[in-house]
Amino acid sequence: MQVGDRWAWKRTDLITDYPSASYSLSYVARKEITGERIAISTTGGSDGYLVEVSSTTTAAYAAGRYHWYAYITRTSDSARIEVDKGFFDVKANAATSSEDPRSFAQVALDAIETYLKDPNNLAAASYSIAGRSLSRWSRSELLVERERLKGEVNRERQAEKIAKGLGTNSTVRVRFT
């Protein structure tokens, strides 16, 4: 999900047990750390509950991770029960945000590779202030970390390809006995 986009989905799994003539479905989402609250209502039909949040509404949401809760409320007496929960990530609006779209692993990998190519691009590798010293990682430690980050970035890219239904160029070997 992205800030400034229209969000829409349909819940057909609840309609048999909770027909929309007698029940309503609603969502509440809370943002991690800040606790910012989002309330989302739905429209009930004979084949499910339709959830729609306009792009104008989502434009006001903050990017980040939200924990959501789905509630069914009986219309006759307002009795409510939690029927589902989970989390989702809201990304910044790519069209208007100045946020770096790279993952943390990609940013760190790029920084390590830049430093390895030219150590003068970053501050001194070690320094001392008022008798206290701070040292950056050694070249060998950076090489090990670079390989770890390459693996993480590769896994992120593989997951993106899988999510898009594309091949990953990975060989899967199977043996039948």
PDB file of N, CA and C in Angstrom, residues 4 23 56 72 86 88 95 113 120 128 140 145 163 168-169:
ATOM      1  N   GLY A   4      -1.407   8.072  -0.670  1.00  0.00           N
ATOM      2  CA  GLY A   4      -1.914   8.766  -1.849  1.00  0.00           C
ATOM      3  C   GLY A   4      -2.552   7.866  -2.892  1.00  0.00           C
ATOM      4  N   TYR A  23     -24.925  -7.643  10.097  1.00  0.00           N
ATOM      5  CA  TYR A  23     -23.615  -7.322  10.655  1.00  0.00           C
ATOM      6  C   TYR A  23     -22.905  -6.281   9.795  1.00  0.00           C
ATOM      7  N   THR A  56      -7.578  10.433  -1.613  1.00  0.00           N
ATOM      8  CA  THR A  56      -7.568  11.676  -0.835  1.00  0.00           C
ATOM      9  C   THR A  56      -7.375  11.374   0.651  1.00  0.00           C
ATOM     10  N   ILE A  72     -16.266  -7.466  13.489  1.00  0.00           N
ATOM     11  CA  ILE A  72     -17.648  -7.646  13.041  1.00  0.00           C
ATOM     12  C   ILE A  72     -18.526  -7.112  14.164  1.00  0.00           C
ATOM     13  N   GLY A  86      -3.573  -8.477  11.757  1.00  0.00           N
ATOM     14  CA  GLY A  86      -2.314  -8.639  11.046  1.00  0.00           C
ATOM     15  C   GLY A  86      -1.580  -7.310  10.987  1.00  0.00           C
ATOM     16  N   PHE A  88       0.412  -4.373   8.029  1.00  0.00           N
ATOM     17  CA  PHE A  88       0.736  -3.990   6.666  1.00  0.00           C
ATOM     18  C   PHE A  88       1.694  -2.814   6.698  1.00  0.00           C
ATOM     19  N   ALA A  95       5.570   9.424  -5.901  1.00  0.00           N
ATOM     20  CA  ALA A  95       5.483  10.572  -6.802  1.00  0.00           C
ATOM     21  C   ALA A  95       5.886  11.880  -6.122  1.00  0.00           C
ATOM     22  N   GLU A 113      30.680  -0.261  -0.627  1.00  0.00           N
ATOM     23  CA  GLU A 113      31.377  -0.341  -1.910  1.00  0.00           C
ATOM     24  C   GLU A 113      32.011   0.999  -2.293  1.00  0.00           C
ATOM     25  N   ASN A 120      38.742   7.836   0.834  1.00  0.00           N
ATOM     26  CA  ASN A 120      38.688   9.276   1.097  1.00  0.00           C
ATOM     27  C   ASN A 120      37.281   9.844   0.946  1.00  0.00           C
ATOM     28  N   SER A 128      40.332  10.242  17.210  1.00  0.00           N
ATOM     29  CA  SER A 128      40.339  10.327  18.659  1.00  0.00           C
ATOM     30  C   SER A 128      39.904  11.726  19.089  1.00  0.00           C
ATOM     31  N   SER A 140      38.984  -5.922   6.073  1.00  0.00           N
ATOM     32  CA  SER A 140      38.530  -7.317   6.025  1.00  0.00           C
ATOM     33  C   SER A 140      37.112  -7.454   6.594  1.00  0.00           C
ATOM     34  N   GLU A 145      31.182  -8.013   5.554  1.00  0.00           N
ATOM     35  CA  GLU A 145      29.860  -7.381   5.626  1.00  0.00           C
ATOM     36  C   GLU A 145      29.299  -7.125   4.229  1.00  0.00           C
ATOM     37  N   ALA A 163       7.089 -12.149  -6.066  1.00  0.00           N
ATOM     38  CA  ALA A 163       5.831 -11.423  -5.847  1.00  0.00           C
ATOM     39  C   ALA A 163       5.199 -10.975  -7.162  1.00  0.00           C
ATOM     40  N   THR A 168      13.143 -16.628 -11.076  1.00  0.00           N
ATOM     41  CA  THR A 168      14.252 -16.125 -10.267  1.00  0.00           C
ATOM     42  C   THR A 168      15.609 -16.620 -10.743  1.00  0.00           C
ATOM     43  N   ASN A 169      15.649 -17.380 -11.804  1.00  0.00           N
ATOM     44  CA  ASN A 169      16.893 -17.952 -12.321  1.00  0.00           C
ATOM     45  C   ASN A 169      17.584 -18.855 -11.315  1.00  0.00           C
TER      46      ASN A 169
END
